[in-house]
Short mmCIF file of C-alpha atoms in Angstrom, two decimals:
data_model
loop_
_atom_site.label_atom_id
_atom_site.label_comp_id
_atom_site.label_asym_id
_atom_site.label_seq_id
_atom_site.Cartn_x
_atom_site.Cartn_y
_atom_site.Cartn_z
CA UNK A 659 -75.97 -268.29 52.27
CA UNK A 660 -72.50 -267.24 53.32
CA UNK A 661 -72.36 -270.24 55.64
CA UNK A 662 -73.30 -272.57 52.78
CA UNK A 663 -70.70 -271.01 50.50
CA UNK A 664 -68.13 -271.34 53.27
CA UNK A 665 -68.80 -275.08 53.65
CA UNK A 666 -68.46 -275.69 49.94
CA UNK A 667 -65.17 -273.82 49.87
CA UNK A 668 -63.92 -275.86 52.85
CA UNK A 669 -64.60 -279.13 51.04
CA UNK A 670 -63.00 -277.80 47.84
CA UNK A 671 -59.91 -276.73 49.74
CA UNK A 672 -59.59 -280.13 51.39
CA UNK A 673 -59.71 -281.78 47.98
CA UNK A 674 -57.09 -279.31 46.78
CA UNK A 675 -54.77 -280.20 49.66
CA UNK A 676 -54.97 -283.87 48.86
CA UNK A 677 -54.30 -283.22 45.16
CA UNK A 678 -51.52 -280.64 45.42
CA UNK A 679 -49.69 -281.56 48.58
CA UNK A 680 -50.27 -285.32 48.60
CA UNK A 681 -47.56 -287.19 50.42
CA UNK A 682 -46.30 -284.21 52.38
CA UNK A 683 -47.24 -285.16 55.92
CA UNK A 684 -46.69 -282.90 58.92
CA UNK A 685 -44.13 -285.22 60.39
CA UNK A 686 -41.52 -284.84 57.67
CA UNK A 687 -41.77 -281.64 55.74
CA UNK A 688 -41.16 -278.68 57.99
CA UNK A 689 -37.38 -278.71 57.61
CA UNK A 690 -37.21 -276.44 54.57
CA UNK A 691 -40.10 -274.32 55.76
CA UNK A 692 -37.80 -272.86 58.41
CA UNK A 693 -35.33 -271.87 55.69
CA UNK A 694 -37.87 -270.16 53.46
CA UNK A 695 -41.44 -270.17 54.63
CA UNK A 696 -42.11 -266.98 52.62
CA UNK A 697 -42.75 -268.43 49.16
CA UNK A 698 -45.34 -270.91 50.37
CA UNK A 699 -47.09 -268.16 52.34
CA UNK A 700 -47.06 -265.92 49.28
CA UNK A 701 -48.56 -268.51 46.95
CA UNK A 702 -51.09 -269.62 49.55
CA UNK A 703 -52.16 -266.02 50.13
CA UNK A 704 -52.96 -265.63 46.43
CA UNK A 705 -55.07 -268.77 46.51
CA UNK A 706 -56.87 -268.12 49.78
CA UNK A 707 -57.15 -264.43 48.96
CA UNK A 708 -59.10 -265.26 45.81
CA UNK A 709 -61.46 -267.49 47.78
CA UNK A 710 -61.85 -264.94 50.60
CA UNK A 711 -62.35 -262.17 48.05
CA UNK A 712 -65.26 -264.16 46.60
CA UNK A 713 -66.70 -264.73 50.08
CA UNK A 714 -66.26 -261.05 50.88
CA UNK A 715 -68.05 -260.00 47.69
CA UNK A 716 -70.95 -262.30 48.59
CA UNK A 717 -70.98 -260.86 52.11
CA UNK A 718 -71.01 -257.26 50.85
CA UNK A 719 -73.76 -258.10 48.37
CA UNK A 720 -75.78 -259.90 51.04
CA UNK A 721 -75.35 -257.01 53.49
CA UNK A 722 -76.57 -254.58 50.85
CA UNK A 723 -79.65 -256.69 50.12
CA UNK A 724 -80.47 -257.22 53.79
CA UNK A 725 -80.02 -253.53 54.65
CA UNK A 726 -82.17 -252.66 51.61
CA UNK A 727 -84.88 -255.06 52.83
CA UNK A 728 -84.59 -253.69 56.38
CA UNK A 729 -85.05 -250.19 55.05
CA UNK A 730 -88.05 -251.32 53.02
CA UNK A 731 -89.75 -253.15 55.88
CA UNK A 732 -90.15 -250.38 58.46
CA UNK A 733 -91.02 -247.83 55.78
CA UNK A 734 -93.61 -250.31 54.47
CA UNK A 735 -95.07 -250.51 58.00
CA UNK A 736 -95.03 -246.76 58.28
CA UNK A 737 -96.79 -246.49 54.97
CA UNK A 738 -99.23 -249.07 56.15
CA UNK A 739 -99.88 -247.14 59.34
CA UNK A 740 -100.20 -243.86 57.55
CA UNK A 741 -102.63 -245.51 55.16
CA UNK A 742 -105.03 -246.35 57.98
CA UNK B 725 -26.06 -230.45 75.53
CA UNK B 726 -26.86 -234.14 75.30
CA UNK B 727 -24.70 -236.20 73.04
CA UNK B 728 -25.11 -239.49 71.29
CA UNK B 729 -22.83 -241.09 73.88
CA UNK B 730 -25.37 -240.46 76.64
CA UNK B 731 -28.00 -242.41 74.69
CA UNK B 732 -28.55 -246.15 74.81
CA UNK B 733 -30.25 -248.17 72.08
CA UNK B 734 -33.05 -250.54 73.11
CA UNK B 735 -32.55 -254.12 71.95
CA UNK B 736 -36.23 -254.69 71.11
CA UNK B 737 -36.00 -252.68 67.89
CA UNK B 738 -32.61 -253.63 66.47
CA UNK B 739 -34.03 -255.68 63.57
CA UNK B 740 -35.90 -252.76 62.01
CA UNK B 741 -33.98 -250.99 59.20
CA UNK B 742 -36.46 -248.09 59.36
CA UNK B 743 -35.21 -246.86 62.72
CA UNK B 744 -34.69 -247.81 66.33
CA UNK B 745 -35.61 -247.00 69.89
CA UNK B 746 -33.19 -245.48 72.32
CA UNK B 747 -33.27 -244.29 75.89
CA UNK B 748 -31.79 -241.08 77.18
CA UNK B 749 -32.07 -239.80 80.72
CA UNK B 750 -35.08 -241.99 81.41
CA UNK B 751 -36.93 -240.88 78.27
CA UNK B 752 -37.59 -243.14 75.30
CA UNK B 753 -37.10 -241.86 71.76
CA UNK B 754 -37.39 -243.43 68.34
CA UNK B 755 -35.03 -242.49 65.54
CA UNK B 756 -36.58 -242.59 62.07
CA UNK B 757 -34.01 -243.32 59.38
CA UNK B 758 -33.99 -241.53 56.03
CA UNK B 759 -34.81 -244.85 54.36
CA UNK B 760 -38.24 -244.64 56.04
CA UNK B 761 -38.79 -240.93 55.24
CA UNK B 762 -41.42 -241.42 52.52
CA UNK B 763 -43.45 -243.90 54.53
CA UNK B 764 -43.33 -241.77 57.68
CA UNK B 765 -44.40 -238.66 55.78
CA UNK B 766 -47.23 -240.63 54.16
CA UNK B 767 -48.36 -241.91 57.57
CA UNK B 768 -48.59 -238.36 58.88
CA UNK B 769 -49.76 -236.51 55.76
CA UNK B 770 -52.38 -239.07 54.67
CA UNK B 771 -54.25 -238.60 57.94
CA UNK B 772 -53.75 -242.25 58.94
CA UNK B 773 -51.72 -241.31 62.02
CA UNK B 774 -54.45 -238.96 63.30
CA UNK B 775 -57.15 -241.50 62.48
CA UNK B 776 -55.42 -244.27 64.44
CA UNK B 777 -54.37 -242.09 67.37
CA UNK B 778 -57.87 -240.61 67.71
CA UNK B 779 -59.27 -244.15 67.79
CA UNK B 780 -56.66 -245.03 70.46
CA UNK B 781 -55.26 -247.74 68.20
CA UNK B 782 -51.76 -246.29 67.78
CA UNK B 783 -49.44 -244.86 70.41
CA UNK B 784 -49.21 -241.06 69.99
CA UNK B 785 -45.83 -239.37 69.65
CA UNK B 786 -44.33 -235.93 69.34
CA UNK B 787 -41.50 -234.96 67.03
CA UNK B 788 -38.59 -233.63 69.04
CA UNK B 789 -35.61 -231.58 68.15
CA UNK B 790 -32.80 -233.13 70.09
CA UNK B 791 -29.17 -233.65 69.39
CA UNK B 792 -28.91 -237.30 70.22
CA UNK B 793 -28.83 -238.97 66.88
CA UNK B 794 -26.99 -242.22 67.12
CA UNK B 795 -26.34 -242.59 63.41
CA UNK B 796 -26.04 -240.46 60.27
CA UNK B 797 -29.20 -242.01 58.87
CA UNK B 798 -31.52 -240.01 61.10
CA UNK B 799 -34.47 -238.31 59.41
CA UNK B 800 -36.44 -237.47 62.55
CA UNK B 801 -36.52 -238.24 66.23
CA UNK B 802 -39.88 -238.85 67.85
CA UNK B 803 -40.85 -239.26 71.49
CA UNK B 804 -43.64 -241.85 71.73
CA UNK B 805 -45.92 -241.83 74.75
CA UNK B 806 -44.38 -244.18 77.28
CA UNK B 807 -46.11 -247.47 78.05
CA UNK B 808 -45.49 -247.78 81.81
CA UNK B 809 -45.20 -251.58 81.86
CA UNK B 810 -44.15 -253.71 78.91
CA UNK B 811 -45.81 -257.12 78.69
CA UNK B 812 -45.40 -259.98 76.24
CA UNK B 813 -47.79 -262.37 74.43
CA UNK B 814 -46.75 -265.33 76.57
CA UNK B 815 -47.88 -263.34 79.60
CA UNK B 816 -51.31 -262.55 78.16
CA UNK B 817 -54.50 -264.48 78.68
CA UNK B 818 -56.65 -265.67 75.78
CA UNK B 819 -58.80 -262.52 75.53
CA UNK B 820 -55.78 -260.22 75.72
CA UNK B 821 -54.17 -261.97 72.75
CA UNK B 822 -57.50 -261.99 70.93
CA UNK B 823 -57.98 -258.24 71.51
CA UNK B 824 -54.43 -257.60 70.34
CA UNK B 825 -55.12 -259.60 67.16
CA UNK B 826 -58.36 -257.73 66.48
CA UNK B 827 -56.81 -254.27 66.79
CA UNK B 828 -53.96 -255.36 64.52
CA UNK B 829 -56.50 -256.32 61.83
CA UNK B 830 -58.49 -253.14 62.41
CA UNK B 831 -55.30 -251.11 61.93
CA UNK B 832 -54.52 -252.99 58.72
CA UNK B 833 -58.04 -252.33 57.44
CA UNK B 834 -57.80 -248.62 58.21
CA UNK B 835 -54.31 -248.46 56.73
CA UNK B 836 -55.59 -249.76 53.39
CA UNK B 837 -58.20 -246.99 53.34
CA UNK B 838 -55.35 -244.48 53.56
CA UNK B 839 -53.17 -246.19 50.95
CA UNK B 840 -50.86 -247.87 53.45
CA UNK B 841 -50.36 -251.37 54.82
CA UNK B 842 -48.75 -253.01 57.85
CA UNK B 843 -45.39 -254.50 56.91
CA UNK B 844 -44.94 -256.07 60.31
CA UNK B 845 -47.47 -258.01 62.35
CA UNK B 846 -45.56 -259.13 65.40
CA UNK B 847 -47.64 -259.55 68.55
CA UNK B 848 -44.86 -257.66 70.35
CA UNK B 849 -45.98 -254.52 68.52
CA UNK B 850 -49.04 -254.44 70.73
CA UNK B 851 -48.96 -253.34 74.35
CA UNK B 852 -51.62 -252.74 76.97
CA UNK B 853 -52.09 -249.12 77.99
CA UNK B 854 -54.91 -247.83 80.17
CA UNK B 855 -56.60 -251.22 80.02
CA UNK B 856 -56.65 -251.44 76.24
CA UNK B 857 -54.35 -252.84 73.57
CA UNK B 858 -52.47 -250.26 71.53
CA UNK B 859 -50.11 -250.61 68.57
CA UNK B 860 -46.70 -249.21 69.51
CA UNK B 861 -44.58 -249.53 66.37
CA UNK B 862 -44.94 -246.30 64.42
CA UNK B 863 -42.52 -247.61 61.80
CA UNK B 864 -44.60 -250.64 60.79
CA UNK B 865 -46.57 -248.80 58.11
CA UNK B 866 -45.62 -248.69 54.46
CA UNK B 867 -47.03 -247.45 51.20
CA UNK B 868 -49.46 -250.00 49.71
CA UNK B 869 -48.92 -250.50 45.99
CA UNK B 870 -52.23 -251.58 44.45
CA UNK B 871 -52.79 -255.34 44.21
CA UNK B 872 -49.74 -256.34 46.21
CA UNK B 873 -50.21 -259.26 48.60
CA UNK B 874 -49.93 -258.57 52.34
CA UNK B 875 -46.32 -259.08 53.39
CA UNK B 876 -47.23 -259.59 57.05
CA UNK B 877 -49.81 -262.32 56.41
CA UNK B 878 -47.58 -265.18 57.57
CA UNK B 879 -46.50 -263.25 60.63
CA UNK B 880 -50.12 -262.58 61.59
CA UNK B 881 -50.97 -266.29 61.31
CA UNK B 882 -47.94 -267.30 63.40
CA UNK B 883 -48.23 -264.55 66.02
CA UNK B 884 -51.98 -264.46 66.52
CA UNK B 885 -54.14 -267.02 64.74
CA UNK B 886 -52.05 -270.11 65.52
CA UNK B 887 -51.62 -269.44 69.27
CA UNK B 888 -55.27 -268.41 69.65
CA UNK B 889 -56.47 -271.54 67.85
CA UNK B 890 -54.20 -273.72 69.99
CA UNK B 891 -55.35 -272.03 73.21
CA UNK B 892 -58.97 -272.31 72.21
CA UNK B 893 -59.10 -275.78 70.67
CA UNK B 894 -56.17 -277.72 72.13
CA UNK B 895 -54.88 -276.43 75.46
CA UNK B 896 -54.86 -272.96 77.00
CA UNK B 897 -51.26 -273.45 78.17
CA UNK B 898 -49.94 -273.68 74.61
CA UNK B 899 -49.51 -269.91 74.52
CA UNK B 900 -46.24 -270.70 76.28
CA UNK B 901 -44.90 -271.84 72.89
CA UNK B 902 -44.55 -268.12 72.21
CA UNK B 903 -41.70 -268.11 74.70
CA UNK B 904 -39.77 -270.54 72.51
CA UNK B 905 -40.73 -269.21 69.07
CA UNK B 906 -40.11 -265.48 69.15
CA UNK B 907 -41.62 -264.85 65.71
CA UNK B 908 -44.75 -266.84 66.42
CA UNK B 909 -45.63 -270.51 66.43
CA UNK B 910 -44.53 -272.35 63.25
CA UNK B 911 -47.65 -273.30 61.34
CA UNK B 912 -46.69 -276.92 60.78
CA UNK B 913 -46.30 -277.32 64.54
CA UNK B 914 -49.61 -275.56 65.21
CA UNK B 915 -51.35 -277.68 62.56
CA UNK B 916 -49.98 -280.88 64.08
CA UNK B 917 -51.23 -279.91 67.55
CA UNK B 918 -54.72 -278.80 66.53
CA UNK B 919 -57.58 -281.33 66.70
CA UNK B 920 -58.84 -282.94 63.49
CA UNK B 921 -62.04 -280.91 63.74
CA UNK B 922 -60.01 -277.78 62.88
CA UNK B 923 -59.74 -279.21 59.32
CA UNK B 924 -63.48 -278.69 58.99
CA UNK B 925 -63.29 -274.97 59.73
CA UNK B 926 -62.63 -272.98 56.58
CA UNK B 927 -60.43 -270.33 58.20
CA UNK B 928 -58.23 -272.74 60.17
CA UNK B 929 -58.04 -275.14 57.25
CA UNK B 930 -56.81 -272.39 54.96
CA UNK B 931 -54.74 -270.07 57.19
CA UNK B 932 -53.06 -272.80 59.23
CA UNK B 933 -53.27 -276.30 57.69
CA UNK B 934 -53.09 -275.39 54.03
CA UNK B 935 -50.70 -272.56 54.82
CA UNK B 936 -48.30 -275.00 56.53
CA UNK B 937 -48.57 -277.46 53.63
CA UNK B 938 -47.88 -274.70 51.16
CA UNK B 939 -44.81 -273.55 53.11
CA UNK B 940 -43.45 -277.08 53.12
CA UNK B 941 -44.28 -277.63 49.45
CA UNK B 942 -42.57 -274.49 48.18
CA UNK B 943 -39.71 -274.31 50.67
CA UNK B 944 -37.21 -276.07 48.40
CA UNK B 945 -38.52 -274.62 45.15
CA UNK B 946 -37.52 -271.46 43.36
CA UNK B 947 -40.57 -269.47 42.41
CA UNK B 948 -40.46 -266.06 40.79
CA UNK B 949 -43.15 -264.24 42.72
CA UNK B 950 -42.91 -261.04 40.68
CA UNK B 951 -45.97 -260.27 38.66
CA UNK B 952 -48.38 -262.11 40.95
CA UNK B 953 -51.11 -259.85 42.26
CA UNK B 954 -53.80 -259.95 44.88
CA UNK B 955 -56.71 -257.65 44.17
CA UNK B 956 -57.75 -255.13 46.79
CA UNK B 957 -61.07 -256.96 47.18
CA UNK B 958 -59.24 -260.23 47.79
CA UNK B 959 -56.98 -258.59 50.35
CA UNK B 960 -59.98 -257.09 52.14
CA UNK B 961 -61.64 -260.50 51.99
CA UNK B 962 -58.53 -262.11 53.49
CA UNK B 963 -58.48 -259.60 56.35
CA UNK B 964 -62.21 -259.97 56.89
CA UNK B 965 -61.84 -263.74 57.03
CA UNK B 966 -58.95 -263.52 59.51
CA UNK B 967 -61.02 -261.10 61.61
CA UNK B 968 -63.95 -263.48 61.66
CA UNK B 969 -61.67 -266.46 62.43
CA UNK B 970 -60.10 -264.67 65.40
CA UNK B 971 -63.46 -263.40 66.72
CA UNK B 972 -65.06 -266.83 66.55
CA UNK B 973 -62.37 -268.52 68.64
CA UNK B 974 -63.55 -268.81 72.25
CA UNK B 975 -62.16 -270.00 75.52
CA UNK B 976 -64.20 -270.17 78.68
CA UNK B 977 -62.27 -269.78 81.91
CA UNK B 978 -63.49 -272.45 84.29
CA UNK B 979 -62.54 -275.44 86.35
CA UNK B 980 -58.95 -274.54 87.12
CA UNK B 981 -57.33 -274.65 90.52
CA UNK B 982 -57.58 -270.95 91.33
CA UNK B 983 -60.66 -269.93 89.43
CA UNK B 984 -62.95 -270.22 92.45
CA UNK B 985 -60.32 -269.22 94.98
CA UNK B 986 -62.34 -266.57 96.82
CA UNK B 987 -65.07 -269.11 97.47
CA UNK B 988 -62.52 -271.47 98.99
CA UNK B 989 -60.62 -269.36 101.53
CA UNK B 990 -60.65 -269.71 105.28
CA UNK B 991 -61.38 -266.05 106.01
CA UNK B 992 -64.52 -265.00 107.78
CA UNK B 993 -66.41 -262.09 106.29
CA UNK B 994 -64.93 -259.83 108.96
CA UNK B 995 -61.47 -261.26 108.38
CA UNK B 996 -61.62 -260.53 104.66
CA UNK B 997 -62.80 -256.97 105.26
CA UNK B 998 -60.10 -256.49 107.86
CA UNK B 999 -57.47 -257.79 105.43
CA UNK B 1000 -58.65 -255.33 102.80
CA UNK B 1001 -58.39 -252.48 105.33
CA UNK B 1002 -54.90 -253.53 106.37
CA UNK B 1003 -53.72 -253.64 102.76
CA UNK B 1004 -55.37 -250.32 102.06
CA UNK B 1005 -53.69 -248.63 105.05
CA UNK B 1006 -50.30 -250.10 104.18
CA UNK B 1007 -50.61 -248.95 100.57
CA UNK B 1008 -51.36 -245.48 101.88
CA UNK B 1009 -48.13 -245.54 103.89
CA UNK B 1010 -46.05 -246.84 100.97
CA UNK B 1011 -47.72 -244.45 98.46
CA UNK B 1012 -46.45 -246.31 95.38
CA UNK B 1013 -46.81 -245.31 91.73
CA UNK B 1014 -46.64 -248.89 90.52
CA UNK B 1015 -47.64 -252.06 92.35
CA UNK B 1016 -47.00 -255.67 91.40
CA UNK B 1017 -49.53 -258.01 92.96
CA UNK B 1018 -47.99 -261.49 92.90
CA UNK B 1019 -50.50 -264.31 93.07
CA UNK B 1020 -53.31 -261.85 92.50
CA UNK B 1021 -55.92 -264.41 91.49
CA UNK B 1022 -58.97 -262.42 90.32
CA UNK B 1023 -57.42 -259.14 91.45
CA UNK B 1024 -59.49 -258.48 94.59
CA UNK B 1025 -56.56 -256.87 96.39
CA UNK B 1026 -55.01 -255.47 93.19
CA UNK B 1027 -58.10 -253.32 92.87
CA UNK B 1028 -57.51 -251.71 96.25
CA UNK B 1029 -54.41 -250.21 94.63
CA UNK B 1030 -55.72 -249.69 91.09
CA UNK B 1031 -58.93 -248.02 92.29
CA UNK B 1032 -56.70 -245.34 93.82
CA UNK B 1033 -55.14 -244.62 90.45
CA UNK B 1034 -52.01 -246.69 91.10
CA UNK B 1035 -50.88 -248.73 88.10
CA UNK B 1036 -51.18 -252.32 89.29
CA UNK B 1037 -49.79 -255.34 87.51
CA UNK B 1038 -51.94 -258.22 88.65
CA UNK B 1039 -49.92 -261.42 88.16
CA UNK B 1040 -51.20 -264.94 88.52
CA UNK B 1041 -50.11 -268.41 87.45
CA UNK B 1042 -53.62 -269.53 86.47
CA UNK B 1043 -54.79 -268.69 82.92
CA UNK B 1044 -58.43 -268.85 84.04
CA UNK B 1045 -57.87 -266.39 86.89
CA UNK B 1046 -56.00 -263.99 84.57
CA UNK B 1047 -58.74 -264.33 81.94
CA UNK B 1048 -61.51 -263.53 84.44
CA UNK B 1049 -59.46 -260.69 85.91
CA UNK B 1050 -58.92 -259.18 82.45
CA UNK B 1051 -62.57 -259.59 81.44
CA UNK B 1052 -63.61 -257.82 84.63
CA UNK B 1053 -61.20 -254.97 83.93
CA UNK B 1054 -62.66 -254.66 80.42
CA UNK B 1055 -66.23 -254.79 81.73
CA UNK B 1056 -65.52 -252.08 84.31
CA UNK B 1057 -63.39 -250.06 81.86
CA UNK B 1058 -60.56 -250.03 84.38
CA UNK B 1059 -57.44 -248.21 83.25
CA UNK B 1060 -55.00 -248.92 86.07
CA UNK B 1061 -54.95 -252.69 86.29
CA UNK B 1062 -53.06 -255.05 83.98
CA UNK B 1063 -53.68 -258.77 84.64
CA UNK B 1064 -50.80 -260.95 83.45
CA UNK B 1065 -49.84 -264.60 83.50
CA UNK B 1066 -46.76 -265.42 85.55
CA UNK B 1067 -45.24 -268.50 87.13
CA UNK B 1068 -43.25 -266.92 89.92
CA UNK B 1069 -41.05 -270.02 90.24
CA UNK B 1070 -40.08 -269.63 86.59
CA UNK B 1071 -40.68 -265.98 85.69
CA UNK B 1072 -40.30 -264.67 82.14
CA UNK B 1073 -36.65 -264.62 81.15
CA UNK B 1074 -34.86 -262.43 78.63
CA UNK B 1075 -35.35 -263.94 75.19
CA UNK B 1076 -34.36 -263.26 71.60
CA UNK B 1077 -30.99 -262.13 70.31
CA UNK B 1078 -28.42 -262.10 73.13
CA UNK B 1079 -31.35 -262.75 75.49
CA UNK B 1080 -32.11 -259.04 75.24
CA UNK B 1081 -34.90 -258.54 72.71
CA UNK B 1082 -37.62 -259.23 75.25
CA UNK B 1083 -36.94 -258.32 78.84
CA UNK B 1084 -37.01 -260.63 81.80
CA UNK B 1085 -39.44 -259.86 84.61
CA UNK B 1086 -36.57 -258.66 86.79
CA UNK B 1087 -35.45 -256.21 84.11
CA UNK B 1088 -38.89 -254.63 84.11
CA UNK B 1089 -38.67 -253.83 87.81
CA UNK B 1090 -38.26 -252.89 90.48
CA UNK B 1091 -41.83 -252.09 91.41
CA UNK B 1092 -42.45 -249.45 94.06
CA UNK B 1093 -44.48 -251.94 96.06
CA UNK B 1094 -45.05 -255.68 95.82
CA UNK B 1095 -48.14 -257.34 97.27
CA UNK B 1096 -47.48 -260.95 98.26
CA UNK B 1097 -50.68 -262.01 99.95
CA UNK B 1098 -51.35 -265.66 100.76
CA UNK B 1099 -48.29 -266.53 98.69
CA UNK B 1100 -45.44 -267.36 101.04
CA UNK B 1101 -46.63 -270.91 101.85
CA UNK B 1102 -46.89 -271.77 98.16
CA UNK B 1103 -43.32 -270.64 97.55
CA UNK B 1104 -41.83 -272.14 100.72
CA UNK B 1105 -43.80 -275.36 101.05
CA UNK B 1106 -45.12 -276.22 97.57
CA UNK B 1107 -41.91 -275.17 95.84
CA UNK B 1108 -39.24 -275.73 98.51
CA UNK B 1109 -37.84 -272.20 98.28
CA UNK B 1110 -36.21 -271.07 101.52
CA UNK B 1111 -37.32 -267.91 103.33
CA UNK B 1112 -33.90 -266.43 102.68
CA UNK B 1113 -34.16 -266.89 98.92
CA UNK B 1114 -37.72 -265.57 98.86
CA UNK B 1115 -36.70 -262.48 100.86
CA UNK B 1116 -33.68 -261.91 98.61
CA UNK B 1117 -35.85 -262.20 95.50
CA UNK B 1118 -38.41 -259.72 96.81
CA UNK B 1119 -35.63 -257.29 97.77
CA UNK B 1120 -34.57 -257.28 94.11
CA UNK B 1121 -38.00 -256.53 92.69
CA UNK B 1122 -39.44 -253.92 95.05
CA UNK B 1123 -38.80 -251.13 97.52
CA UNK B 1124 -41.83 -251.74 99.72
CA UNK B 1125 -43.26 -255.17 100.43
CA UNK B 1126 -46.70 -255.96 101.78
CA UNK B 1127 -46.50 -259.64 102.64
CA UNK B 1128 -48.80 -262.03 104.45
CA UNK B 1129 -47.36 -264.70 106.70
CA UNK B 1130 -49.48 -267.86 106.76
CA UNK B 1131 -48.54 -270.16 109.68
CA UNK B 1132 -48.36 -273.95 109.54
CA UNK B 1133 -51.51 -274.20 111.65
CA UNK B 1134 -53.53 -272.43 108.94
CA UNK B 1135 -55.94 -274.77 107.16
CA UNK B 1136 -54.56 -273.84 103.73
CA UNK B 1137 -51.02 -274.80 104.80
CA UNK B 1138 -52.30 -277.99 106.42
CA UNK B 1139 -53.93 -278.83 103.11
CA UNK B 1140 -50.58 -278.40 101.33
CA UNK B 1141 -48.94 -280.73 103.83
CA UNK B 1142 -51.50 -283.54 103.47
CA UNK B 1143 -49.79 -284.99 100.42
CA UNK B 1144 -46.17 -284.31 101.33
CA UNK B 1145 -43.80 -285.01 104.17
CA UNK B 1146 -43.36 -282.07 106.54
CA UNK B 1147 -39.67 -281.36 106.02
CA UNK B 1148 -40.20 -277.66 106.64
CA UNK B 1149 -39.00 -277.40 110.23
CA UNK B 1150 -37.78 -273.85 109.58
CA UNK B 1151 -41.24 -272.68 108.51
CA UNK B 1152 -42.18 -270.44 111.44
CA UNK B 1153 -43.06 -266.81 111.98
CA UNK B 1154 -39.83 -266.28 113.90
CA UNK B 1155 -37.72 -267.67 111.05
CA UNK B 1156 -39.74 -265.65 108.55
CA UNK B 1157 -39.05 -262.41 110.46
CA UNK B 1158 -35.40 -263.31 110.91
CA UNK B 1159 -34.71 -263.99 107.21
CA UNK B 1160 -36.75 -261.09 105.86
CA UNK B 1161 -35.06 -258.86 108.45
CA UNK B 1162 -31.79 -259.29 106.55
CA UNK B 1163 -33.19 -257.49 103.53
CA UNK B 1164 -36.11 -255.41 104.85
CA UNK B 1165 -37.09 -253.18 107.77
CA UNK B 1166 -40.52 -254.00 109.18
CA UNK B 1167 -42.63 -250.84 109.34
CA UNK B 1168 -45.88 -252.43 110.44
CA UNK B 1169 -47.32 -255.83 111.31
CA UNK B 1170 -51.03 -256.54 111.83
CA UNK B 1171 -52.84 -259.79 112.63
CA UNK B 1172 -55.86 -260.46 110.41
CA UNK B 1173 -59.10 -260.75 112.42
CA UNK B 1174 -60.43 -264.28 112.92
CA UNK B 1175 -57.26 -265.87 111.56
CA UNK B 1176 -53.70 -266.73 112.50
CA UNK B 1177 -52.26 -264.80 109.60
CA UNK B 1178 -50.15 -261.64 109.85
CA UNK B 1179 -49.61 -258.93 107.27
CA UNK B 1180 -46.32 -257.04 107.26
CA UNK B 1181 -45.35 -253.78 105.65
CA UNK B 1182 -41.62 -253.85 104.96
CA UNK B 1183 -39.19 -251.41 103.40
CA UNK B 1184 -36.04 -252.46 101.63
CA UNK B 1185 -32.75 -251.73 103.35
#
């Protein structure tokens, strides 16, 4: 599920690049980035942070569910065995 | 009593307003300025310092009461545990840089749990001690105000993610860009060098490509960044994503010139054993505390020294050999061997401000003993360096020299001469002894069984 979510976010980010930074190719733009690369990093971090935060929440949720299921499964077997 | 005049500041820390390193009588101290008082006290009192030191992630220190304050701003003086050999990211193999990146992220994660954050994410803040990476800058921690973005995010991407991605996906040798760009590889440059497939990976797309575009887009714009927040969950997500991105990058050491060296030598089994015994006996005579093994390959002979508890820096020019050497040291949990990348014909120079921020190889010596086994023919014949220059160089970097002379009749030398004209009329054992005799006294000389090679133990002077 996380993998699927990750792929969707990748595609969305690529679309975002085209929309927001259209026309700024690698060959030309870096000049100002050496003067102040901080602002772009700051803004980008907010954007990516929000995406990663969402991914992280999914991951935490998924981990909780899977550990819950793992806990259930062996205890279910134990119960099954004890029931024999 | 010691005075400030007897102390000398260390150039590596001059940028930091929180304090600086200085050396006095061979000991290294760090002055903590009053401007850093609150953060330092929080580091200690919050329990973060103990947590990181106990996990061997941060270099331990002791507070000292000495009268050597070099400025009025001193709050405290600390004596950090000394790292016996300083190495730099451009001398590390892929897995060393990857391990350094992972402990940096682990430290940031733990810092957030204690209400602090790393304000500085330079790869130079990590050193290798006892076979493991350790964070050495005690003054890189600051109070973390809730919901503030990570100030060292860009530095992490430039110092770790970009070089690792380039080494993994483009070319392993691109870590040498770190020599040119002291604060990490510019992201627009990294993005331009990465293959198109990196655009399809979420982490590289966002932390490198989009990051570079964003830097370029906002570079000439005035943006008031006050008031913007990044939730704690988002910050943890960002760190988790960086962690996963770094962990997923792989590089397999194979197919390079020296990777299979030990399967391609002209020693017999007896000869190789004899050579090991000779080196072992000579090391016993020299009884060094630190050894530099130049041209160490996978570290076969380095381990003769390191297994005796001698700190051994195992240099090689081949990234694959250094990678395999490091992975073996990790697998065996070896504490006394440090594999590093080095082109001896162009060793690391002093870089940074006034060429002093990062030391040259020569400035990090001399070593007690240098091992130069099966090396002389590569320097003299492949690189046209005269015996006299080689001897002079070795005399500047060591006190004892264990060096192997490989004659022209040796199959490895003949192989070198296949593709080049033999202009090396002075390449003989007699000339070798004559030139090295100007700088060294020969203490011992033994012929290796089943070969025409000789190993010398020499002492400077």
